[in-house]
Tab-separated table of C-alpha atoms and ligand atoms in Angstrom:
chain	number	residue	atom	x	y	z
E	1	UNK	CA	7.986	235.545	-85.786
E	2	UNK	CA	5.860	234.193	-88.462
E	3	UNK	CA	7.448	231.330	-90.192
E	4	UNK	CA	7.525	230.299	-93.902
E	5	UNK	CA	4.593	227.708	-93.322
E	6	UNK	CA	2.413	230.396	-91.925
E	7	UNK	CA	2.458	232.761	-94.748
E	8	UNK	CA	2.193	229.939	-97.233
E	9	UNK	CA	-1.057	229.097	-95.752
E	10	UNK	CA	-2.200	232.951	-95.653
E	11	UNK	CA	-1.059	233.057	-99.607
E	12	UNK	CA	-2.649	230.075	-100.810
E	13	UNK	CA	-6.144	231.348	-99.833
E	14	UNK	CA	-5.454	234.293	-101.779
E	15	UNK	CA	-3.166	234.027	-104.353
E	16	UNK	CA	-2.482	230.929	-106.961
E	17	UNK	CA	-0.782	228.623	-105.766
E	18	UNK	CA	0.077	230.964	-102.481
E	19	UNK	CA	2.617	232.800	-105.742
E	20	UNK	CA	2.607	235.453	-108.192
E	21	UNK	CA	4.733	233.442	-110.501
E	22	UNK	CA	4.801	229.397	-110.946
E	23	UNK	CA	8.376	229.160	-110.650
E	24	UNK	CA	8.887	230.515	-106.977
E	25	UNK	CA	6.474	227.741	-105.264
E	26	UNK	CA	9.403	225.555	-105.127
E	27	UNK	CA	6.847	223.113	-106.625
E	28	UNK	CA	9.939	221.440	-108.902
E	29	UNK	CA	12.178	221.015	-105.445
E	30	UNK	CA	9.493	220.557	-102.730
E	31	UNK	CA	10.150	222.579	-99.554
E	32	UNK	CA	8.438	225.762	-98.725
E	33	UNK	CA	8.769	229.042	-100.587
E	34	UNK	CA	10.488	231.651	-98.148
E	35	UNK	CA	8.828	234.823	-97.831
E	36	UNK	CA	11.402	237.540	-98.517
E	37	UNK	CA	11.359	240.403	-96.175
E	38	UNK	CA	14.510	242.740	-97.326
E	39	UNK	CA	17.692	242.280	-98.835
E	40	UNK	CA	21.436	243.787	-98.854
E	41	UNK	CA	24.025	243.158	-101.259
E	42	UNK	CA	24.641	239.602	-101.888
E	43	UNK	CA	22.234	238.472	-99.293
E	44	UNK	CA	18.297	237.803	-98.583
E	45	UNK	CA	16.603	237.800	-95.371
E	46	UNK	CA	13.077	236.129	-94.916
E	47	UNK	CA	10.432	237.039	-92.385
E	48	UNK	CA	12.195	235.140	-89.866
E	49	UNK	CA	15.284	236.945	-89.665
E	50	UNK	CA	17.134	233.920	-91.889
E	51	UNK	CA	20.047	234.618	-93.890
E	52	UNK	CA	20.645	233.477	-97.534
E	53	UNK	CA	23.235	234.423	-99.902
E	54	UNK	CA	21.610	234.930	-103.214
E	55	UNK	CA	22.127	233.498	-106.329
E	56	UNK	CA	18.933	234.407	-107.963
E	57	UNK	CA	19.372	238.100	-107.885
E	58	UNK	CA	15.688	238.523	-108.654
E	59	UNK	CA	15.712	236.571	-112.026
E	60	UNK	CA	18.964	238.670	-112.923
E	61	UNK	CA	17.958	242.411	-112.481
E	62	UNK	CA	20.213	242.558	-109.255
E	63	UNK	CA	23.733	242.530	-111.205
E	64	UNK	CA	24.887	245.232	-108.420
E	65	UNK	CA	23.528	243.397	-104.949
E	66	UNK	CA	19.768	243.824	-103.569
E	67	UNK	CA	19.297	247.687	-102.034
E	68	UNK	CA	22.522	249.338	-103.906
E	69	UNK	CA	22.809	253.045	-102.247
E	70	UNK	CA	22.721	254.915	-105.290
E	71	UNK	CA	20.075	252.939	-106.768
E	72	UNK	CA	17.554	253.559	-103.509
E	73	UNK	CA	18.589	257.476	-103.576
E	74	UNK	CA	17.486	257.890	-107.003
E	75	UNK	CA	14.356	255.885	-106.385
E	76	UNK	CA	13.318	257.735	-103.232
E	77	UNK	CA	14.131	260.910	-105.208
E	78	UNK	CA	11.806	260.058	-107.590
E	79	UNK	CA	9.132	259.166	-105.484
E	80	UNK	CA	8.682	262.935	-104.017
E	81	UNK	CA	8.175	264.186	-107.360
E	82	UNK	CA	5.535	261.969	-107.806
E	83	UNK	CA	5.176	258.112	-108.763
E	84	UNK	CA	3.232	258.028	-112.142
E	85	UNK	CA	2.153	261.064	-114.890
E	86	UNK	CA	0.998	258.856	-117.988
E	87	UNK	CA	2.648	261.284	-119.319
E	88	UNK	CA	6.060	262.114	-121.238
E	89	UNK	CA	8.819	263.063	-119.109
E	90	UNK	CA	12.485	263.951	-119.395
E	91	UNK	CA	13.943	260.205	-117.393
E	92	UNK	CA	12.022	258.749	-120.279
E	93	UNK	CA	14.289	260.327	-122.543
E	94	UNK	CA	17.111	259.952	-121.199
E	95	UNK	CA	17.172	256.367	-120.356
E	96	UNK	CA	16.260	256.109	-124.277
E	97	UNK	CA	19.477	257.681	-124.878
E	98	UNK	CA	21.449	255.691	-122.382
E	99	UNK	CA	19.853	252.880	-123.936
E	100	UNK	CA	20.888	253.664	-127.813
E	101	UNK	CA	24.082	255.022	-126.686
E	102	UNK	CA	24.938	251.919	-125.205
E	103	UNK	CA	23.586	249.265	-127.524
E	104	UNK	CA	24.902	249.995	-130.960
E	105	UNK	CA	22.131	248.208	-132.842
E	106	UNK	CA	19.276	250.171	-130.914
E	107	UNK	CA	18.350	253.456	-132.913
E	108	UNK	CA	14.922	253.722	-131.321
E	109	UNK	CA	13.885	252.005	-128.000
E	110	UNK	CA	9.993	251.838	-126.561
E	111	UNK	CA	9.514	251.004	-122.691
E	112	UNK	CA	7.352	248.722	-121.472
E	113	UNK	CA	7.006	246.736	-118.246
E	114	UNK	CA	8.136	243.371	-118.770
E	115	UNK	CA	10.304	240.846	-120.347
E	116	UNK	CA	6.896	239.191	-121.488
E	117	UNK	CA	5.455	242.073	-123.298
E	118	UNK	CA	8.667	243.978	-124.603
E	119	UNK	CA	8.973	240.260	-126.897
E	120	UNK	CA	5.578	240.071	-127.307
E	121	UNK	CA	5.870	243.485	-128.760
E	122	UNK	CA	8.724	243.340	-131.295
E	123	UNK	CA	7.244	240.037	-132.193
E	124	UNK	CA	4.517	242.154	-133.069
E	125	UNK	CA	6.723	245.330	-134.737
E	126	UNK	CA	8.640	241.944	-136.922
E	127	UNK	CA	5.363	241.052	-138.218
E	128	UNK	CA	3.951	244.146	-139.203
E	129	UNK	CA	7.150	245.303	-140.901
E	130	UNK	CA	7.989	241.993	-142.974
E	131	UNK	CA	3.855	241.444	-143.874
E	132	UNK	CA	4.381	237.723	-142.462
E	133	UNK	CA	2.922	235.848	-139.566
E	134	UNK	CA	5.564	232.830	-138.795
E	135	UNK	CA	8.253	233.244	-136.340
E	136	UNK	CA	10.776	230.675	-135.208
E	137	UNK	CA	11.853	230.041	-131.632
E	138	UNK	CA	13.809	227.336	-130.100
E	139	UNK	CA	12.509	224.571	-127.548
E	140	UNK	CA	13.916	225.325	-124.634
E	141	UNK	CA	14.290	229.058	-125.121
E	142	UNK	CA	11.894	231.368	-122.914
E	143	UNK	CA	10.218	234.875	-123.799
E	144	UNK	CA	7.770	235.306	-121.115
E	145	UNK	CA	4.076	233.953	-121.350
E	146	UNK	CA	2.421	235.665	-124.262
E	147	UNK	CA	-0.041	232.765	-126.010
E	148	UNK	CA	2.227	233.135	-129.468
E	149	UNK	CA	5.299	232.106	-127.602
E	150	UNK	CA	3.929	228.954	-125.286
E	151	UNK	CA	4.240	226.294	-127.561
E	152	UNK	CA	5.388	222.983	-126.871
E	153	UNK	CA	8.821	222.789	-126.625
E	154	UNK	CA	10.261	220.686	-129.769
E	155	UNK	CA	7.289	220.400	-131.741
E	156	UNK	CA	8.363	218.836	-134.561
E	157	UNK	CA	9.583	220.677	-137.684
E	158	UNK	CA	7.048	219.588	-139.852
E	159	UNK	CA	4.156	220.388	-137.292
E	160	UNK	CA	2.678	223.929	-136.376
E	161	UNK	CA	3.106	225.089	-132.823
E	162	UNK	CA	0.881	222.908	-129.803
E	163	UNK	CA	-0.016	225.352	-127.219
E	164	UNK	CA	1.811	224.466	-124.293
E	165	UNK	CA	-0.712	225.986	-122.054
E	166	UNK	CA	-4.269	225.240	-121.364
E	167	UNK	CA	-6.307	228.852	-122.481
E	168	UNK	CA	-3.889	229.238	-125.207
E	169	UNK	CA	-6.232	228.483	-129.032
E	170	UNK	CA	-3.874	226.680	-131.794
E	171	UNK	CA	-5.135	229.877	-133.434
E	172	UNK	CA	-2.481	231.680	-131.503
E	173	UNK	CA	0.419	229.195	-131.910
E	174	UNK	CA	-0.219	227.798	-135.587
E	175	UNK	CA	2.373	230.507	-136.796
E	176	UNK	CA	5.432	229.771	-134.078
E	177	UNK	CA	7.696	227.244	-135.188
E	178	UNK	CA	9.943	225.367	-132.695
E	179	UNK	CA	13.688	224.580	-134.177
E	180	UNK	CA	16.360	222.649	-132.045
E	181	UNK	CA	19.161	225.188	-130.063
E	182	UNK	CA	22.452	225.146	-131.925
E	183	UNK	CA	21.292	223.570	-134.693
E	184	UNK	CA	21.410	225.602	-137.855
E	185	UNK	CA	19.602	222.833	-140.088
E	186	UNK	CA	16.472	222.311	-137.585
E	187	UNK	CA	15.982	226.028	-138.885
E	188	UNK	CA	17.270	226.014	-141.890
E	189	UNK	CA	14.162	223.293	-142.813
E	190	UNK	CA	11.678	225.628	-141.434
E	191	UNK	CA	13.013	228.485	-144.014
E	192	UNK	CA	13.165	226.317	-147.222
E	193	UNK	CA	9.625	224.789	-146.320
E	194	UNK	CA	8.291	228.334	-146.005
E	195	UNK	CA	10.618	230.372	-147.605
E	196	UNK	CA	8.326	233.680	-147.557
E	197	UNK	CA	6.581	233.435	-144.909
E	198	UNK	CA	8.588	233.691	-141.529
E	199	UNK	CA	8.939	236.887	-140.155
E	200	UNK	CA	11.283	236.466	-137.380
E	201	UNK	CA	13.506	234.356	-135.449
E	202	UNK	CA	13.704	234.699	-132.012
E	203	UNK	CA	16.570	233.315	-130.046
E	204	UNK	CA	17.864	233.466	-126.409
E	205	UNK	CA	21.532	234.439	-127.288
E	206	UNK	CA	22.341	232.291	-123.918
E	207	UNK	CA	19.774	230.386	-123.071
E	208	UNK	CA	19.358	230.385	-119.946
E	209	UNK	CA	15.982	229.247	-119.443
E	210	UNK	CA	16.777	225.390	-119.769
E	211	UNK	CA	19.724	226.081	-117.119
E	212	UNK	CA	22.241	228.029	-118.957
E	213	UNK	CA	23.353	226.952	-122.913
E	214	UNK	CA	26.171	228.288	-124.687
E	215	UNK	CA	25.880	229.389	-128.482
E	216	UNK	CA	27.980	226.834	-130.212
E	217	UNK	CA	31.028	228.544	-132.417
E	218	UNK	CA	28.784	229.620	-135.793
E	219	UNK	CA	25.366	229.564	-134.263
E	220	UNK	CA	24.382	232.902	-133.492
E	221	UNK	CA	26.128	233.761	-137.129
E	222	UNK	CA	24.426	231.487	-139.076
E	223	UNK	CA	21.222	232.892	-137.935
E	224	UNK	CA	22.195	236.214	-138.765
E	225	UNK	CA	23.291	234.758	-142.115
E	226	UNK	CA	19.000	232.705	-142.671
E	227	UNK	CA	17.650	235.855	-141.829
E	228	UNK	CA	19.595	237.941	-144.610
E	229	UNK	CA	18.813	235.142	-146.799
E	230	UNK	CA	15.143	234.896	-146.375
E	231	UNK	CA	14.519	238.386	-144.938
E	232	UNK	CA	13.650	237.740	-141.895
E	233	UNK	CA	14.195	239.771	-138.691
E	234	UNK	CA	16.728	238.355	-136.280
E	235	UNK	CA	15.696	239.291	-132.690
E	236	UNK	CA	17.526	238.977	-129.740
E	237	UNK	CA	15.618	238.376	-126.940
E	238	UNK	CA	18.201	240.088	-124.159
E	239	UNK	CA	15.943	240.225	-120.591
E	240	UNK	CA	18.700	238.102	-119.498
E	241	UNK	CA	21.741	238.358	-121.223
E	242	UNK	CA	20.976	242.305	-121.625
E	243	UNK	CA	23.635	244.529	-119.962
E	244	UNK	CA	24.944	241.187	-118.185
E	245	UNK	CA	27.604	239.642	-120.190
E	246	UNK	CA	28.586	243.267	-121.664
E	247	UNK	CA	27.521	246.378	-121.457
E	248	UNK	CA	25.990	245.944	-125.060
E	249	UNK	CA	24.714	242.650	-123.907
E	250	UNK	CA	25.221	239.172	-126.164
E	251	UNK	CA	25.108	241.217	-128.828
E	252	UNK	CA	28.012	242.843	-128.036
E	253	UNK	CA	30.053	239.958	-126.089
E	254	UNK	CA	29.542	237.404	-129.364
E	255	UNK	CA	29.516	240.529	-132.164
E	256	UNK	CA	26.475	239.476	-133.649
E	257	UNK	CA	24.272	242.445	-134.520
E	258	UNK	CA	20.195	241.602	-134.313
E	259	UNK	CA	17.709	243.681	-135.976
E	260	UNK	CA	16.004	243.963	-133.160
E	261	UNK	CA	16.546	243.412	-129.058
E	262	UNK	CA	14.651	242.477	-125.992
E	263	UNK	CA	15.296	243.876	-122.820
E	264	UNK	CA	14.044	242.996	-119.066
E	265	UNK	CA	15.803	242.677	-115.255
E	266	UNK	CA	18.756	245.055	-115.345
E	267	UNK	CA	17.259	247.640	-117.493
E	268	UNK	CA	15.229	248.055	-114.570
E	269	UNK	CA	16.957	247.896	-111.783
E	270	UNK	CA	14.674	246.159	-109.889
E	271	UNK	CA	11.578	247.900	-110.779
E	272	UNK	CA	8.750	246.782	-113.616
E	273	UNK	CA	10.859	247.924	-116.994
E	274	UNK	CA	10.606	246.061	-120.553
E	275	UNK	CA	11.796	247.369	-123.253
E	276	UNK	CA	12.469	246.384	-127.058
E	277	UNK	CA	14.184	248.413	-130.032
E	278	UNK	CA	16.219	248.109	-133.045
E	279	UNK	CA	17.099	249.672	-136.370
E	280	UNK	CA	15.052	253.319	-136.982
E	281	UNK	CA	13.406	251.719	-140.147
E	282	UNK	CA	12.006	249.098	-138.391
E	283	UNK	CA	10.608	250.775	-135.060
E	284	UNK	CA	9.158	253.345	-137.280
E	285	UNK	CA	6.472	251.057	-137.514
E	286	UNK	CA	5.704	251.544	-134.094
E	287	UNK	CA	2.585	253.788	-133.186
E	288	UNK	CA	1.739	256.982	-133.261
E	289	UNK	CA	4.430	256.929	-135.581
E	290	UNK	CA	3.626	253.522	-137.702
E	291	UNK	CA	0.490	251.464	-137.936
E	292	UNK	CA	2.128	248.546	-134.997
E	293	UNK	CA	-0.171	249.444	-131.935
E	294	UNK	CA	1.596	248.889	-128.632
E	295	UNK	CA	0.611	251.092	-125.740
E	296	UNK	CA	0.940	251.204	-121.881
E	297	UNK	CA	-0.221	253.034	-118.946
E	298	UNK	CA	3.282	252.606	-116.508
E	299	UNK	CA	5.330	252.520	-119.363
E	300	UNK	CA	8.490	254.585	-119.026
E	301	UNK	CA	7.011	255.176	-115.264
E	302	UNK	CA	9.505	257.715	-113.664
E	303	UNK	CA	10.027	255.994	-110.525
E	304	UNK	CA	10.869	252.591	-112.730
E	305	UNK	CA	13.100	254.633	-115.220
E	306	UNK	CA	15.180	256.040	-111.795
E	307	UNK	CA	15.788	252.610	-110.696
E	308	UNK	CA	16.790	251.351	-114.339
E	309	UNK	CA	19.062	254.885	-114.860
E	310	UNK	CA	20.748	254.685	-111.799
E	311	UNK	CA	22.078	250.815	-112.594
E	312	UNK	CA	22.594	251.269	-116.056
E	313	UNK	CA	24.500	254.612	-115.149
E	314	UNK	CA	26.708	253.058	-112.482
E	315	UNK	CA	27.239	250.420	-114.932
E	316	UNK	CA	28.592	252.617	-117.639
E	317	UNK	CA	30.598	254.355	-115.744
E	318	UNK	CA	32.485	251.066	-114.168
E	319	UNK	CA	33.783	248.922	-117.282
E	320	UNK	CA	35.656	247.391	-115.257
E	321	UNK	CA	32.828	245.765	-113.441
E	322	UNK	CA	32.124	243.704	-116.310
E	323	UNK	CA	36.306	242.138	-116.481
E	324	UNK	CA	35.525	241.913	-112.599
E	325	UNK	CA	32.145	240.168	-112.779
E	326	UNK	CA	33.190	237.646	-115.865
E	327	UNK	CA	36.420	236.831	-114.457
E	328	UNK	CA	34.194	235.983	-111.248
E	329	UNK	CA	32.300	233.600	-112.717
E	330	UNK	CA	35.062	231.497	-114.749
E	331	UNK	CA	36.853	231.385	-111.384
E	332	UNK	CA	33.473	230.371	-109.360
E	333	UNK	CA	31.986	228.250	-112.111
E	334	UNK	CA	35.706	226.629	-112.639
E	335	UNK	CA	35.986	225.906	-109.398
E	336	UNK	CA	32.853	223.594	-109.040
E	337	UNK	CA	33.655	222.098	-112.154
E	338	UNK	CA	37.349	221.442	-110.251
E	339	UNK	CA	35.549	220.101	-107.463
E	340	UNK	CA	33.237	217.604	-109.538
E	341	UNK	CA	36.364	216.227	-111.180
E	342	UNK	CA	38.491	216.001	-108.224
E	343	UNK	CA	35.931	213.896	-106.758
E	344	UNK	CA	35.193	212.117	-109.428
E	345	UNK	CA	31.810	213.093	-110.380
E	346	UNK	CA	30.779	213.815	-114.282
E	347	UNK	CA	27.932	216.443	-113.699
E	348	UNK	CA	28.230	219.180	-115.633
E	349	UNK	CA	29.088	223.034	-115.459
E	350	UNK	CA	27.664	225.106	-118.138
E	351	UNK	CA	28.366	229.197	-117.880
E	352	UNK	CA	29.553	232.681	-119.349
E	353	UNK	CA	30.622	235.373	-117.728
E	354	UNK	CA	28.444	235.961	-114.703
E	355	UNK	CA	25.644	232.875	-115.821
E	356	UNK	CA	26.130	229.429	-115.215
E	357	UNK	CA	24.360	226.364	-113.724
E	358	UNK	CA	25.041	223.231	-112.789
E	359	UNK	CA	23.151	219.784	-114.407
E	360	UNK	CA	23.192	216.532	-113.015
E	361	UNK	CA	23.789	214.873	-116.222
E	362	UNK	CA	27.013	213.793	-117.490
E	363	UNK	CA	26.202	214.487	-121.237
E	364	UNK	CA	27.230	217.640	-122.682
E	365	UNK	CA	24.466	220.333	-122.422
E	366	UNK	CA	23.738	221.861	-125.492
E	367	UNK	CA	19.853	222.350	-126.400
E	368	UNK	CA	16.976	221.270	-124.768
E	369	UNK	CA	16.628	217.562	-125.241
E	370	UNK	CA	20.332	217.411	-123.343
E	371	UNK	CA	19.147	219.973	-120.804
E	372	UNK	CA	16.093	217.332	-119.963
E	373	UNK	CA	18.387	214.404	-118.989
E	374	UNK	CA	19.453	216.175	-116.052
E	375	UNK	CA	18.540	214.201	-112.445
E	376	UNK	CA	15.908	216.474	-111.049
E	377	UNK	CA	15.021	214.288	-108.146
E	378	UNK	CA	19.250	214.839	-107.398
E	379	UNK	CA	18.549	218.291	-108.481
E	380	UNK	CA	15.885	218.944	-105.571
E	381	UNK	CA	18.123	217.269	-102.974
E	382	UNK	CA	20.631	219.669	-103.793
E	383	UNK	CA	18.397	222.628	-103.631
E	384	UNK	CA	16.937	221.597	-100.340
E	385	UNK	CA	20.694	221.043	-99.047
E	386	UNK	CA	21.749	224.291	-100.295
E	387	UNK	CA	19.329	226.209	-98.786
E	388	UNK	CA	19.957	224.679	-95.569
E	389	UNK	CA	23.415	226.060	-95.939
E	390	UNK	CA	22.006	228.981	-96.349
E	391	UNK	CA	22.715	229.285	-100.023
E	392	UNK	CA	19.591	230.264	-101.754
E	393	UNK	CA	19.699	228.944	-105.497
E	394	UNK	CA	16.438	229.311	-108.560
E	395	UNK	CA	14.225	226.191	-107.208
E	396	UNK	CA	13.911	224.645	-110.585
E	397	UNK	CA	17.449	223.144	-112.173
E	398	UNK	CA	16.292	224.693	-115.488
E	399	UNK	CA	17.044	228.188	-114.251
E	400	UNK	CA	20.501	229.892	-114.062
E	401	UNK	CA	22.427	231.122	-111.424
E	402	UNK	CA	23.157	234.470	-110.970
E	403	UNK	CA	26.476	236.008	-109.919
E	404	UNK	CA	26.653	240.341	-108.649
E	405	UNK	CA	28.946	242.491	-108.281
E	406	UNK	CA	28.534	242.144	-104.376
E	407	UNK	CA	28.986	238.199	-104.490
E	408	UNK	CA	32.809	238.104	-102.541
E	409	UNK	CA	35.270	235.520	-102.860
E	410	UNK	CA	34.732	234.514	-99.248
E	411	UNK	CA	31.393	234.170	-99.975
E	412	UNK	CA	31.520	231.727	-103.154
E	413	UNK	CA	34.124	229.612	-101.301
E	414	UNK	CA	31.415	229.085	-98.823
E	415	UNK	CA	29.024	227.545	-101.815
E	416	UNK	CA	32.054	225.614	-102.403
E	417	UNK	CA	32.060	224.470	-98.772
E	418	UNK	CA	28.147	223.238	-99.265
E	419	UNK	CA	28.555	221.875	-102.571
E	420	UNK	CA	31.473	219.135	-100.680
E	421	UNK	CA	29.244	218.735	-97.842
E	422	UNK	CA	26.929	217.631	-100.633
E	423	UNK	CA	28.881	215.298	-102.202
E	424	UNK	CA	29.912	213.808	-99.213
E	425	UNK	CA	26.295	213.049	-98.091
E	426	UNK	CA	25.062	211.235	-101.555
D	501	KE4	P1	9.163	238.881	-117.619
D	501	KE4	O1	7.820	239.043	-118.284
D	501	KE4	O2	9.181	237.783	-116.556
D	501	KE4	O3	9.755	240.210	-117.106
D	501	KE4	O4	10.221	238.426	-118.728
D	501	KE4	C1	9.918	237.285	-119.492
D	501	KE4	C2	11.221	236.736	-120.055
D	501	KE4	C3	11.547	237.004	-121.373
D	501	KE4	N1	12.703	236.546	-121.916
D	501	KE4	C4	13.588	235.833	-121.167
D	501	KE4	C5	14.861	235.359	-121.803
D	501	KE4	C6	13.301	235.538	-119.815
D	501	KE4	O5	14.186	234.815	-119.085
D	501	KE4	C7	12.103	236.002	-119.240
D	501	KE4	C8	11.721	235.705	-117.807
D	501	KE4	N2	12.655	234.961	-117.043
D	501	KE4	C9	12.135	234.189	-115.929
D	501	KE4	C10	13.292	233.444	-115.276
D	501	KE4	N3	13.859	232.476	-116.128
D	501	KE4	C11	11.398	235.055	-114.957
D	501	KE4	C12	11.116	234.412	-113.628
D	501	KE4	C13	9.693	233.998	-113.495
D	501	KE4	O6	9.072	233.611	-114.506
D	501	KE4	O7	9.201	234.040	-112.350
């Protein structure tokens, strides 16, 4: 057996960081990475044989457990036909009609491969359509790494986005202005300052990219309510909260209707699938039919669109997974906030539905700045302790736990187990 070490070493001489994405180099909770070999339902196993029950689900895409059955069939299916035309094909259409049929607010829908570049795209499609070039997003709030959307988080109101990342120009960011999460005047001021000009707003309906925030009552609504005022676009950017919360997403679970929606993770089942849509009038802009140029070589990719049908199918056709999953979480996240207060510590338990996460803060969690107060240094022990357990959290506290379908209540009364033995030992 090789061990986690080992392949560290091997990955660092050939890959940044030993990683193909920051986040999973443990870098914020020290330890090493562990190499994933398979997975089954709720659990992981590394190249060692170890066991962890999984709360990352792959960044959310793994709402039914790793390896479902009738996902794999309908991948491997795919496969023998072939794995990639660049060409139109009939899964391509269908999951396009899944994908309106299912989200109200989505007349047209365009695949891509990512999170990162279905946002970067309606970003795009927002511009083109309202002839303006500012767009506001909130500190804290993540929608993947195109330059536009790295900005320092919480640049002022009264300043133009800083890049946030070296290799980004100002050029890029100058137009993306950074307002303050569930707080309707830090973007109100943006709108009466430059009344004409912004195109968009983008907003994490959840945010679950600084841990997990809730919309406060009114939030979500009064940004509906800006954008009708100063026509702007309202975008939803749904890789996470997409086909989680609700089988029409956010959207759906809070009744706020964006003009247009982001989609990553589930859509794909596990496989490289973006996608973005919205009203027909608006993604008429897109090309060949409109003069918004976004284009792909795997987009739509057969095997991809199997892997995102055969979820979002199974998912239709079981409502009741979503009453089963939601109720899950209030009963799992209720529990450890039970726990904290029976033994008399204030941390905090933000969640919805099948999101949550837990800070090490005892102030209320409600934007970014709040998010930031958390212990990290506690957050790291409790990572480290965790995964000795055998419970396998996101290594950064500003990342959200995951519930599935094939988490059981045996197995989230053993995280309660840990969480004890962790109190005990600080
Ligand atoms: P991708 O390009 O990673 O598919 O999606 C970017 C993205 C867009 N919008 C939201 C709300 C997102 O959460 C993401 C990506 N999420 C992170 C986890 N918080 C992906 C994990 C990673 O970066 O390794």
């Amino acid at each position: 057996m090789k061990n986690a070490k080992y392949f560290l070493e091997r990955a660092k001489k050939v890959i940044p960081g030993g990683v193909n994405s920051p986040v999973r180099a443990f870098g914020s909770v020290g330890g090493t990475p562990r190499f994933i070999k398979r997975a089954k339902g709720a659990y992981l196993y590394d190249e060692d044989e170890n066991c962890y029950l999984d709360f990352v689900g792959s960044w959310g895409p793994m709402i039914l457990g790793h390896s479902h059955d009738e996902v794999i069939r309908r991948v491997q299916d795919a496969c023998q036909r072939g794995l990639s035309f660049g060409a139109a094909t009939a899964a391509e259409v269908e999951m396009a009609e899944l994908v309106c049929e299912l989200v109200p607010s989505i007349e047209l829908v365009r695949m891509v491969n990512s999170g990162t570049e279905a946002v970067m795209s309606a970003i795009r499609v927002a511009r083109g359509f309202t002839g303006r070039d500012k767009i506001i997003k909130f500190s804290g709030c993540y929608h993947g790494h195109s330059d536009g959307l790295l900005v320092q988080a919480g640049s002022g109101v009264m300043t133009a986005g800083v890049p946030d990342s070296l290799g980004v120009p100002v050029g890029c960011t100058k137009d993306t202005l950074s307002a303050r999460y569930n707080d309707l005047d830090s973007v109100k001021a943006h709108f009466s300052r430059c009344p004409e000009e912004i195109a968009a707003v983008i907003v994490e309906p959840v945010a679950a990219n600084m841990g997990v925030v809730l919309p406060e009552e009114g939030f979500l609504e009064g940004l509906r309510k800006l954008c009708d005022a100063y026509g702007a676009l309202l975008i939803f950017d749904e890789v996470i909260t997409g086909f989680r919360l609700a089988i029409d997403g956010a959207q759906g679970y809070y009744g706020v209707t964006p003009d247009l929606t982001t989609f990553g993770k589930i859509i794909g089942g596990g496989m490289p699938v973006g996608a973005y849509g919205g009203k027909r009038q608006i993604m008429e802009m897109v090309a060949p039919l409109g003069s918004v140029y976004q284009a792909g070589t795997l987009s739509g990719n057969p095997v991809a669109m199997a892997a995102g049908m055969a979820q979002l199918t199974i998912l239709k056709e079981h409502p009741q997974y979503y009453r089963e999953l939601n109720e899950k979480g209030d009963r799992f996240f209720g529990n450890i906030e039970r726990l904290l207060r029976e033994t008399g510590h204030p941390w905090k338990v933000n969640h919805v539905g099948s999101l949550g996460c837990l800070y090490f803060t005892k102030q209320d969690v409600k934007d970014y700045e709040s998010a930031k107060n958390s212990d990290t240094e506690l957050f790291a022990k409790f990572h480290n302790h965790m995964l000795e357990q055998g419970i396998y959290l996101a290594p950064s506290q500003f990342e959200a736990v995951f519930l599935s379908l094939a988490h059981t209540e045996e197995m989230l009364g053993k995280v309660l187990e840990a969480i004890t033995i962790f109190l005990q030992k600080i």
